[in-house]
């Protein structure tokens, strides 16, 4: 199990609490390799953390960490989209660090990366049935065009979608490299960006229903905050950030609390240099009344 993931904007998240007000209960909706949870546990040794992840490997990692370090951390193998409807206790901080972790990206068996040869899978939750290859081989032309236009914001997906249809008639598109070679036939690097970047991202968002899930559950998380509690969301994609921004605006409009920062929080240049993956991170924080 690959344990490496560098958490993003940790300093900024830790600084939400002043010296006088320390958090007692935190909900980490996206445990990953626990970088954020561990930073809070280190600064506030008395805090109790409930963590979720829909990926079994993240859950197993958390359990081994717990055993080894005897942490005040409970982990559940859950999708945060369905979680809030089941709970009663309230939290001082609810954290979501959206998207995939580095270990997920690095593991060729998971099929998230266009740089690795592996099955075209992309499921964050291994209990789900539909893989990226089922989508690529099963959707109609119109559905594929919609998928890549909506989730990948690709203006003209037609040549590549036509190529997918042509190739899948000959044999099933099974691997990441099968899809990459179809994409590369019709597009090339733009500003050092691999031509498959947007296509893989769109497929991942669709396979895991990431945007729909986020939209659906955010209002319920508001109800899980203590008074003066924070809902903090780190996103890496403009479509995700838009959902967060619109929901937070709505919360403010309905007098449920305030935005901690008027503008989105971005990593400093030093953080981007030491962790290039952080470059597209955007943090928004809402504080309940
Ligand atoms: C960017 S990583 C989080 C990294 C973590 N903050 C750390 O410091 O190690 C995102 C994690 O959230 C999980 N995840 C994404 N969407 C989820 C959802 N809807 N429910 C539960 N976990 C989710 C992924 O499986 C992944 O492990």
Coordinates of C-alpha atoms and ligand atoms in Angstrom, one line a residue, residues 5-8 28-37 52-55 58 78-81 95 97-102 104 124 208 210 236 277, ligand 1:
X5 CA 0.1 11.9 0.0
X6 CA 1.1 15.5 0.8
X7 CA -1.8 17.3 2.3
X8 CA -2.6 20.8 0.9
X28 CA -12.7 14.4 8.0
X29 CA -14.9 13.3 5.1
X30 CA -12.0 12.4 2.8
X31 CA -9.3 10.7 4.9
X32 CA -7.0 9.6 2.1
X33 CA -3.7 9.1 3.9
X34 CA -4.8 11.2 6.8
X35 CA -2.5 14.2 6.3
X36 CA -5.1 16.7 7.5
X37 CA -6.4 14.5 10.3
X52 CA -14.7 8.7 6.2
X53 CA -13.4 7.4 2.9
X54 CA -15.1 5.5 0.2
X55 CA -11.8 3.8 -0.8
X58 CA -7.6 4.5 2.7
X78 CA -18.5 5.4 3.7
X79 CA -19.3 7.8 0.8
X80 CA -19.7 11.2 2.4
X81 CA -22.7 11.8 0.1
X95 CA -13.4 19.0 6.2
X97 CA -10.5 17.5 0.4
X98 CA -12.0 16.5 -2.9
X99 CA -10.8 14.3 -5.7
X100 CA -8.3 11.5 -5.6
X101 CA -5.2 11.0 -3.5
X102 CA -1.6 10.5 -4.8
X104 CA -4.8 6.3 -5.9
X124 CA -12.9 5.2 -5.9
X208 CA -17.7 8.4 -9.2
X210 CA -18.5 13.4 -7.8
X236 CA -9.1 21.0 -7.4
X277 CA -0.2 19.0 -7.1
Ligands
LIG1 C1 -7.5 14.3 -2.0 S1 -7.6 12.8 -1.1 C2 -7.6 13.3 0.5 C3 -6.3 13.4 1.1 C4 -6.2 13.6 2.6 N1 -6.7 14.9 3.0 C5 -4.8 13.5 3.1 O1 -4.2 14.5 3.6 O2 -4.2 12.4 3.0 C6 -9.3 12.5 -1.4 C7 -9.8 11.2 -0.7 O3 -11.2 11.3 -0.5 C8 -11.8 10.1 -0.9 N2 -13.1 10.5 -1.4 C9 -13.4 11.2 -2.5 N3 -14.8 11.3 -2.7 C10 -15.3 10.7 -1.6 C11 -16.7 10.6 -1.1 N4 -17.7 11.0 -1.8 N5 -16.9 9.9 0.0 C12 -15.8 9.5 0.8 N6 -14.5 9.6 0.4 C13 -14.3 10.2 -0.8 C14 -10.9 9.5 -2.0 O4 -11.1 8.1 -2.0 C15 -9.5 9.9 -1.4 O5 -9.0 8.9 -0.6

